[in-house]
Every structure is written in structure tokens, then in C-alpha cells.
Amino acid sequence: MGPHPAVAAIRLAVRRVLHDVITDHTTGHATGDEPLVLVACSGGADSMALASALAFEARKLPVRAGGITVDHGLQDGSETRAAEVAGRMTALGLTPSEAVAVTVGREGGPEAAARDARYAALDAAAERHGATAVLLGHTRDDQAETVLLGLARGSGIRSLSGMAAVSGTSGRYRRPFLQLDRQTVRKACIAQELAVWDDPHNSDPAYTRSRLRHEGLPALEKALGKGVVEALARTAQLSRDDADALDTWAADAETAVRDEAGALECAKLFGLPPAVRRRVLRRAVIAEGAPAGSLFARHIEEVDRLITGWRGQGAINLPGRVEARRQGGRLVIRQG
């Protein structure tokens, strides 16, 4: 008798990603050493199911498997809980398994600050252990929530593309569960009798994503019928394909709109389609030192008006002390 269907589904998803990791590692390394794959595990159902599947599949493949849990220090007893999660990963056979404590700042709000601290810790752990990949337990439901949050921000098509299956430096982060719903993952935990921890923050209405999960999405499904999550996930993939194509177009166009000295020519920029022009401007601003994470659509729209709505306005101040101004038919972008 085979495994429970939910267990089989999560194992297959992880197996496919591990094969990709092994192929990428073999292509980039001549030594033949086995790649190390870490799972980021909070102790919740999604990440515990992922940890279990990684441990099971790694035993049959030329890959080493370990785990990292991040203690954000935001709740009483978080240190003890993180140690327990690390112990569960060790019991599954994941080596190394460790708990890493971080200090969460305030920039961007509590959710963004916790996310930034978490990814910084995961990056550091991957570098420290020489890991080829870090697996994340985001599901199709998480993807749907991300698309809706992007829609609410009005940040453009890239924001609607949600989370990529592969992201980060050298494709470090992999998300095997983006095609699986949260219910399937939770069923896999029940079938395997895995102990899970439900983070109270996930049901705290003080957090935007929590309100969306427990109020927003159910209301949409009630109004529009079942299938909203699947439709939003499809929207993410379609948006990602479109955004990737536009980014490629913008990268090619950037050379054509610069003069011999490398300055951006306003007349040539004006001739580009708006979606391409804004991408060229965003690339140029980031290249001069503006942090990508702090650069929003409204910033680029202001710079774009120097091209499309020129009325002699002054310089535009941007994040990272970057300044954009129109001067002699050229768009001058520099860090002040």
C-alpha cells in the first residue's frame, strides 16, 4: 500500500525540485560533491511537511539535507520553540539542523521587517554551510494572497507575478509547493502524524496578510465561487511571463536610448512604450544606488513625468539619496 495521496503529492513536488538542484549543481561544479539543500522550517504545517518530504527524498538521491529555523524573538518562549523545531528536524534525519536568532527592526512595518530579518538569516546560513539551495514552504494559497496584496498596492505587473518558483542569488530559493494548496499540505502532516505549531500571528487581525487570509479571500470565494485561489495563482504565472518579457525588452532598449557618452536621451525615451520606458528608468535609478526594495511605482511615475510631462519642473528626490533631473534634453540621474 502506497503513501497517503497528500504525502505522495508533496514528495513528488520535492523530488522534482531536488532533481533540478542536482542538475544545476552538477553543471556548475566539477568536483562531484553532493549538494547541500536546507529547508527553512518554522514548525508550521507547510514547512514541517516540506522538511519531512526533503528528508524522505534526500535518502534516495545524491544530495545532503539539513534545516534552519529562524527565531524572530517576537513572542514569549520563541527561543524554546525554535529549539524544539530544530530537534524535530534532527529527528527526521536533517543534518545540519539549527535554530538562528534574529533581531527584527521596524523599517517597512512589522511583516516586512520580519521577512527581511528572516531572509538575511537564511542567506547567512546558506553561506555558512555552503548550501546550494534553500527550500521554502509557500503554497498556492500563499501565492494567491501575495497577488492580492500586490493588486492592493497598485505596484504593477511585476507585483502581480507573486513569488517565483526559483529566486535569490544563483537560484538559491526554491518553492516546491506553489502548485499545491494549503489543505493538501496539512493533510500530509496529519497522515504522517507530524507535530506542527500554528503561529498565532497567522490569525492575528493586526497583520494585513492574516486579515486577507481569514476575511478577504473567504469573502471573495463567497462572492465569486470556488476557484479564486487557483485563478489568482494562474494570474501570477501569466503576469510573471509578461513581466519577464518586458524586462528583457527594456534591457535591450536601454542601450538604444543613450547617447555616445552614456546619457539617457529624453526624446528617445519618449518614443518607447510606457511599460518599457518605466522599466528603463527603474533600472537606471537602481544602477545609481536607489534600493530596489524602497523604490515604488510612484517614484518611477514622477521620474517618467520628466519625460512625458516636462514643464520645467525641478529635480526628483528618490530613495538612497538619488536625484533625477532633466537637463539639456538629457535625463541626469545621480546620487547626491
Short mmCIF file of C-alpha atoms in Angstrom, two decimals:
data_model
loop_
_atom_site.label_atom_id
_atom_site.label_comp_id
_atom_site.label_asym_id
_atom_site.label_seq_id
_atom_site.Cartn_x
_atom_site.Cartn_y
_atom_site.Cartn_z
CA MET A 1 0.00 0.00 0.00
CA GLY A 2 1.41 3.35 -1.07
CA PRO A 3 1.58 6.58 0.93
CA HIS A 4 -1.43 8.82 1.51
CA PRO A 5 -2.22 10.83 -1.67
CA ALA A 6 -1.28 14.11 0.03
CA VAL A 7 2.04 12.66 1.17
CA ALA A 8 2.71 11.34 -2.32
CA ALA A 9 1.95 14.79 -3.79
CA ILE A 10 4.35 16.69 -1.56
CA ARG A 11 7.11 14.12 -2.05
CA LEU A 12 6.76 14.30 -5.81
CA ALA A 13 6.96 18.10 -5.71
CA VAL A 14 10.13 17.96 -3.62
CA ARG A 15 11.65 15.20 -5.75
CA ARG A 16 11.28 17.33 -8.87
CA VAL A 17 12.97 20.29 -7.23
CA LEU A 18 15.82 18.13 -5.91
CA HIS A 19 16.46 16.75 -9.38
CA ASP A 20 16.69 20.34 -10.65
CA VAL A 21 19.09 21.27 -7.83
CA ILE A 22 21.29 18.25 -8.52
CA THR A 23 21.38 19.05 -12.24
CA ASP A 24 22.25 22.70 -11.60
CA HIS A 25 24.91 21.74 -9.08
CA THR A 26 26.49 19.15 -11.38
CA THR A 27 26.60 21.68 -14.20
CA GLY A 28 28.30 24.31 -12.07
CA HIS A 29 30.71 22.11 -10.08
CA ALA A 30 33.41 19.82 -11.39
CA THR A 31 34.22 18.20 -8.04
CA GLY A 32 31.28 15.79 -7.92
CA ASP A 33 30.49 16.61 -4.27
CA GLU A 34 26.87 16.19 -3.19
CA PRO A 35 24.93 19.47 -2.91
CA LEU A 36 23.52 20.51 0.46
CA VAL A 37 19.85 21.51 0.47
CA LEU A 38 18.39 23.27 3.51
CA VAL A 39 14.73 23.61 4.41
CA ALA A 40 13.51 26.79 6.10
CA CYS A 41 11.19 25.45 8.78
CA SER A 42 9.04 27.48 11.17
CA GLY A 43 7.39 24.40 12.67
CA GLY A 44 4.08 25.14 10.91
CA ALA A 45 2.26 22.62 8.73
CA ASP A 46 3.65 23.88 5.42
CA SER A 47 7.29 23.81 6.44
CA MET A 48 7.06 20.62 8.52
CA ALA A 49 5.54 18.81 5.54
CA LEU A 50 8.38 20.19 3.43
CA ALA A 51 11.01 19.10 5.95
CA SER A 52 9.56 15.60 6.08
CA ALA A 53 9.45 15.28 2.29
CA LEU A 54 13.01 16.59 1.95
CA ALA A 55 14.31 14.09 4.50
CA PHE A 56 12.50 11.21 2.74
CA GLU A 57 13.59 12.08 -0.80
CA ALA A 58 17.18 13.01 0.09
CA ARG A 59 17.84 9.48 1.31
CA LYS A 60 17.32 8.20 -2.24
CA LEU A 61 19.28 10.87 -4.10
CA PRO A 62 22.87 12.18 -4.24
CA VAL A 63 22.05 15.15 -2.03
CA ARG A 64 22.61 16.15 1.60
CA ALA A 65 19.69 17.64 3.53
CA GLY A 66 19.59 19.98 6.51
CA GLY A 67 17.28 22.52 8.10
CA ILE A 68 17.19 26.03 9.51
CA THR A 69 14.57 27.58 11.78
CA VAL A 70 14.59 31.30 12.48
CA ASP A 71 13.70 32.67 15.91
CA HIS A 72 12.31 36.16 15.36
CA GLY A 73 12.10 36.79 19.11
CA LEU A 74 8.62 38.34 18.76
CA GLN A 75 6.77 36.02 21.15
CA ASP A 76 7.33 34.70 24.64
CA GLY A 77 9.04 31.32 24.56
CA SER A 78 10.19 31.71 20.95
CA GLU A 79 13.72 30.52 21.79
CA THR A 80 12.41 27.28 23.31
CA ARG A 81 10.05 26.73 20.39
CA ALA A 82 12.86 27.24 17.86
CA ALA A 83 15.00 24.69 19.69
CA GLU A 84 12.10 22.23 19.56
CA VAL A 85 11.71 22.71 15.81
CA ALA A 86 15.44 22.17 15.30
CA GLY A 87 15.11 18.97 17.34
CA ARG A 88 12.23 17.76 15.16
CA MET A 89 14.30 18.34 12.03
CA THR A 90 17.19 16.40 13.53
CA ALA A 91 14.80 13.55 14.35
CA LEU A 92 13.74 13.49 10.69
CA GLY A 93 17.38 12.99 9.73
CA LEU A 94 18.18 16.52 8.58
CA THR A 95 21.81 17.41 9.29
CA PRO A 96 22.79 20.13 9.99
CA SER A 97 19.69 21.39 11.78
CA GLU A 98 19.96 24.63 13.69
CA ALA A 99 17.98 27.48 15.19
CA VAL A 100 19.11 31.02 14.36
CA ALA A 101 18.00 34.05 16.41
CA VAL A 102 17.48 37.40 14.68
CA THR A 103 16.61 40.93 15.72
CA VAL A 104 13.62 42.31 13.84
CA GLY A 105 13.77 46.00 13.00
CA ARG A 106 10.90 48.37 12.21
CA GLU A 107 11.55 49.53 8.67
CA GLY A 108 8.62 48.88 6.32
CA GLY A 109 6.29 47.67 9.07
CA PRO A 110 6.36 44.51 11.24
CA GLU A 111 5.67 41.99 8.47
CA ALA A 112 8.25 43.39 6.07
CA ALA A 113 10.83 43.81 8.84
CA ALA A 114 10.39 40.19 9.98
CA ARG A 115 10.67 38.97 6.40
CA ASP A 116 13.86 40.96 5.81
CA ALA A 117 15.43 39.62 9.01
CA ARG A 118 14.40 36.06 8.12
CA TYR A 119 15.87 36.12 4.62
CA ALA A 120 19.07 37.72 5.87
CA ALA A 121 19.42 34.85 8.37
CA LEU A 122 18.68 32.23 5.71
CA ASP A 123 21.22 33.79 3.34
CA ALA A 124 23.84 33.79 6.07
CA ALA A 125 23.09 30.15 6.98
CA ALA A 126 23.32 29.08 3.35
CA GLU A 127 26.70 30.79 3.01
CA ARG A 128 27.94 29.39 6.31
CA HIS A 129 27.07 25.79 5.43
CA GLY A 130 27.80 26.05 1.72
CA ALA A 131 24.22 25.16 0.79
CA THR A 132 23.25 25.02 -2.87
CA ALA A 133 19.54 25.64 -2.23
CA VAL A 134 17.07 26.60 0.48
CA LEU A 135 13.54 25.19 0.21
CA LEU A 136 10.57 27.36 1.25
CA GLY A 137 7.10 26.03 2.06
CA HIS A 138 4.96 28.65 0.29
CA THR A 139 1.78 27.12 -1.12
CA ARG A 140 -0.67 28.09 -3.85
CA ASP A 141 -2.75 29.83 -1.17
CA ASP A 142 0.26 31.96 -0.18
CA GLN A 143 0.71 32.82 -3.85
CA ALA A 144 -2.91 33.95 -4.14
CA GLU A 145 -2.52 36.16 -1.07
CA THR A 146 0.66 37.69 -2.50
CA VAL A 147 -1.08 38.54 -5.77
CA LEU A 148 -3.95 40.25 -3.95
CA LEU A 149 -1.53 42.24 -1.79
CA GLY A 150 0.29 43.36 -4.93
CA LEU A 151 -3.00 44.35 -6.53
CA ALA A 152 -3.93 46.42 -3.47
CA ARG A 153 -0.59 48.25 -3.60
CA GLY A 154 -1.06 49.12 -7.29
CA SER A 155 2.58 48.25 -7.90
CA GLY A 156 2.26 46.98 -11.46
CA ILE A 157 2.51 43.66 -13.24
CA ARG A 158 5.72 42.54 -11.53
CA SER A 159 3.97 42.76 -8.18
CA LEU A 160 1.07 40.69 -9.56
CA SER A 161 3.51 37.95 -10.59
CA GLY A 162 3.76 36.83 -6.98
CA MET A 163 6.55 34.54 -5.81
CA ALA A 164 8.85 32.81 -8.26
CA ALA A 165 9.42 29.05 -8.04
CA VAL A 166 13.14 29.86 -8.16
CA SER A 167 14.59 33.13 -6.81
CA GLY A 168 17.52 34.65 -4.96
CA THR A 169 21.22 34.70 -5.69
CA SER A 170 22.13 31.87 -8.10
CA GLY A 171 18.61 30.46 -7.72
CA ARG A 172 19.14 29.76 -4.04
CA TYR A 173 15.48 29.76 -3.00
CA ARG A 174 13.16 27.04 -4.31
CA ARG A 175 9.42 26.77 -3.65
CA PRO A 176 8.22 23.22 -4.38
CA PHE A 177 4.65 23.72 -3.09
CA LEU A 178 3.47 26.65 -5.25
CA GLN A 179 1.19 24.28 -7.19
CA LEU A 180 -0.20 22.63 -4.03
CA ASP A 181 -2.93 24.04 -1.83
CA ARG A 182 -2.58 24.54 1.90
CA GLN A 183 -5.17 21.83 2.66
CA THR A 184 -3.14 19.15 0.85
CA VAL A 185 -0.03 20.09 2.80
CA ARG A 186 -1.89 19.99 6.11
CA LYS A 187 -3.39 16.58 5.23
CA ALA A 188 0.13 15.29 4.63
CA CYS A 189 1.12 16.34 8.15
CA ILE A 190 -1.90 14.58 9.65
CA ALA A 191 -1.24 11.42 7.65
CA GLN A 192 2.36 11.31 8.90
CA GLU A 193 1.43 12.36 12.45
CA LEU A 194 3.82 15.28 12.28
CA ALA A 195 3.70 17.67 15.22
CA VAL A 196 3.05 21.20 13.96
CA TRP A 197 2.90 24.63 15.56
CA ASP A 198 0.29 27.17 14.45
CA ASP A 199 1.81 30.63 14.74
CA PRO A 200 -0.74 32.92 16.44
CA HIS A 201 0.47 35.77 14.21
CA ASN A 202 -1.12 33.92 11.27
CA SER A 203 -4.57 34.51 12.77
CA ASP A 204 -3.89 37.94 14.31
CA PRO A 205 -6.05 40.58 12.58
CA ALA A 206 -3.37 43.17 13.31
CA TYR A 207 -1.44 41.75 10.34
CA THR A 208 -2.56 42.53 6.79
CA ARG A 209 -1.88 39.05 5.40
CA SER A 210 -3.81 37.48 8.28
CA ARG A 211 -6.86 39.63 7.55
CA LEU A 212 -6.62 38.75 3.89
CA ARG A 213 -6.35 35.04 4.67
CA HIS A 214 -9.23 34.83 7.12
CA GLU A 215 -11.53 37.59 5.85
CA GLY A 216 -10.60 38.77 2.36
CA LEU A 217 -10.18 35.51 0.45
CA PRO A 218 -13.21 33.80 2.05
CA ALA A 219 -15.31 36.86 1.11
CA LEU A 220 -14.08 36.67 -2.49
CA GLU A 221 -14.88 32.98 -2.69
CA LYS A 222 -18.33 33.61 -1.25
CA ALA A 223 -19.00 36.31 -3.84
CA LEU A 224 -17.33 34.69 -6.86
CA GLY A 225 -17.46 30.99 -6.06
CA LYS A 226 -14.72 28.42 -5.56
CA GLY A 227 -11.62 28.59 -7.69
CA VAL A 228 -10.46 32.09 -6.73
CA VAL A 229 -7.16 30.82 -5.32
CA GLU A 230 -6.41 28.77 -8.44
CA ALA A 231 -7.29 31.72 -10.69
CA LEU A 232 -5.02 34.08 -8.74
CA ALA A 233 -2.17 31.59 -8.95
CA ARG A 234 -2.63 31.40 -12.73
CA THR A 235 -2.64 35.19 -12.84
CA ALA A 236 0.71 35.16 -11.05
CA GLN A 237 2.28 32.90 -13.67
CA LEU A 238 0.84 34.82 -16.62
CA SER A 239 1.95 38.12 -15.08
CA ARG A 240 5.43 36.73 -14.47
CA ASP A 241 5.75 35.67 -18.11
CA ASP A 242 4.66 39.12 -19.30
CA ALA A 243 6.92 40.93 -16.82
CA ASP A 244 9.93 38.83 -17.81
CA ALA A 245 9.34 39.64 -21.48
CA LEU A 246 9.02 43.37 -20.77
CA ASP A 247 12.17 43.32 -18.63
CA THR A 248 14.10 41.72 -21.50
CA TRP A 249 12.73 44.35 -23.90
CA ALA A 250 13.76 47.14 -21.51
CA ALA A 251 17.28 45.75 -21.10
CA ASP A 252 17.70 45.73 -24.89
CA ALA A 253 16.15 49.20 -25.28
CA GLU A 254 18.32 50.84 -22.64
CA THR A 255 21.39 50.89 -24.88
CA ALA A 256 19.44 52.43 -27.78
CA VAL A 257 18.20 55.41 -25.72
CA ARG A 258 21.65 56.50 -24.53
CA ASP A 259 23.97 58.88 -26.38
CA GLU A 260 27.66 58.25 -27.07
CA ALA A 261 28.54 59.45 -23.57
CA GLY A 262 26.05 57.07 -21.97
CA ALA A 263 23.46 59.71 -21.02
CA LEU A 264 19.75 58.97 -21.35
CA GLU A 265 18.16 60.97 -24.19
CA CYS A 266 14.67 62.23 -23.33
CA ALA A 267 13.41 62.25 -26.92
CA LYS A 268 14.34 58.60 -27.42
CA LEU A 269 12.86 57.65 -24.05
CA PHE A 270 9.60 59.38 -25.04
CA GLY A 271 9.36 57.12 -28.09
CA LEU A 272 9.33 53.92 -26.04
CA PRO A 273 6.09 52.20 -24.95
CA PRO A 274 5.29 53.39 -21.39
CA ALA A 275 5.76 49.94 -19.81
CA VAL A 276 9.20 49.62 -21.37
CA ARG A 277 10.22 53.22 -20.63
CA ARG A 278 9.35 52.91 -16.94
CA ARG A 279 11.44 49.75 -16.70
CA VAL A 280 14.40 51.53 -18.31
CA LEU A 281 14.02 54.35 -15.80
CA ARG A 282 13.78 51.94 -12.88
CA ARG A 283 16.93 50.12 -13.99
CA ALA A 284 18.79 53.42 -14.33
CA VAL A 285 17.72 54.67 -10.91
CA ILE A 286 18.70 51.41 -9.19
CA ALA A 287 22.06 51.45 -11.02
CA GLU A 288 22.80 54.83 -9.41
CA GLY A 289 22.21 53.50 -5.89
CA ALA A 290 18.48 53.56 -5.13
CA PRO A 291 17.49 50.47 -3.08
CA ALA A 292 15.14 48.35 -5.18
CA GLY A 293 13.00 47.47 -2.17
CA SER A 294 12.36 51.14 -1.38
CA LEU A 295 11.60 52.18 -4.94
CA PHE A 296 7.85 52.25 -5.60
CA ALA A 297 5.70 52.86 -8.66
CA ARG A 298 5.01 56.48 -7.57
CA HIS A 299 8.75 57.23 -7.63
CA ILE A 300 9.13 56.00 -11.19
CA GLU A 301 5.97 57.83 -12.26
CA GLU A 302 7.50 61.10 -11.01
CA VAL A 303 10.67 60.47 -12.99
CA ASP A 304 8.59 59.49 -16.02
CA ARG A 305 6.87 62.88 -15.94
CA LEU A 306 10.26 64.47 -16.60
CA ILE A 307 9.99 62.75 -19.98
CA THR A 308 6.28 62.85 -20.77
CA GLY A 309 5.06 65.93 -18.88
CA TRP A 310 8.04 68.30 -18.96
CA ARG A 311 7.05 71.74 -17.65
CA GLY A 312 10.42 72.89 -16.35
CA GLN A 313 9.98 71.12 -13.01
CA GLY A 314 12.90 70.64 -10.66
CA ALA A 315 14.81 67.56 -9.59
CA ILE A 316 13.05 64.48 -8.25
CA ASN A 317 14.39 63.13 -4.96
CA LEU A 318 14.43 59.33 -4.77
CA PRO A 319 15.32 56.72 -2.12
CA GLY A 320 19.02 56.21 -1.47
CA ARG A 321 19.73 59.95 -1.88
CA VAL A 322 19.40 59.54 -5.66
CA GLU A 323 18.30 62.56 -7.70
CA ALA A 324 16.79 62.69 -11.19
CA ARG A 325 16.60 65.89 -13.25
CA ARG A 326 16.10 66.88 -16.88
CA GLN A 327 18.97 68.89 -18.29
CA GLY A 328 19.66 69.85 -21.89
CA GLY A 329 17.44 67.14 -23.36
CA ARG A 330 19.10 64.51 -21.19
CA LEU A 331 17.83 62.72 -18.10
CA VAL A 332 20.54 63.02 -15.46
CA ILE A 333 20.36 60.54 -12.58
CA ARG A 334 22.98 60.66 -9.86
CA GLN A 335 23.45 60.05 -6.16
CA GLY A 336 23.64 63.28 -4.16
#
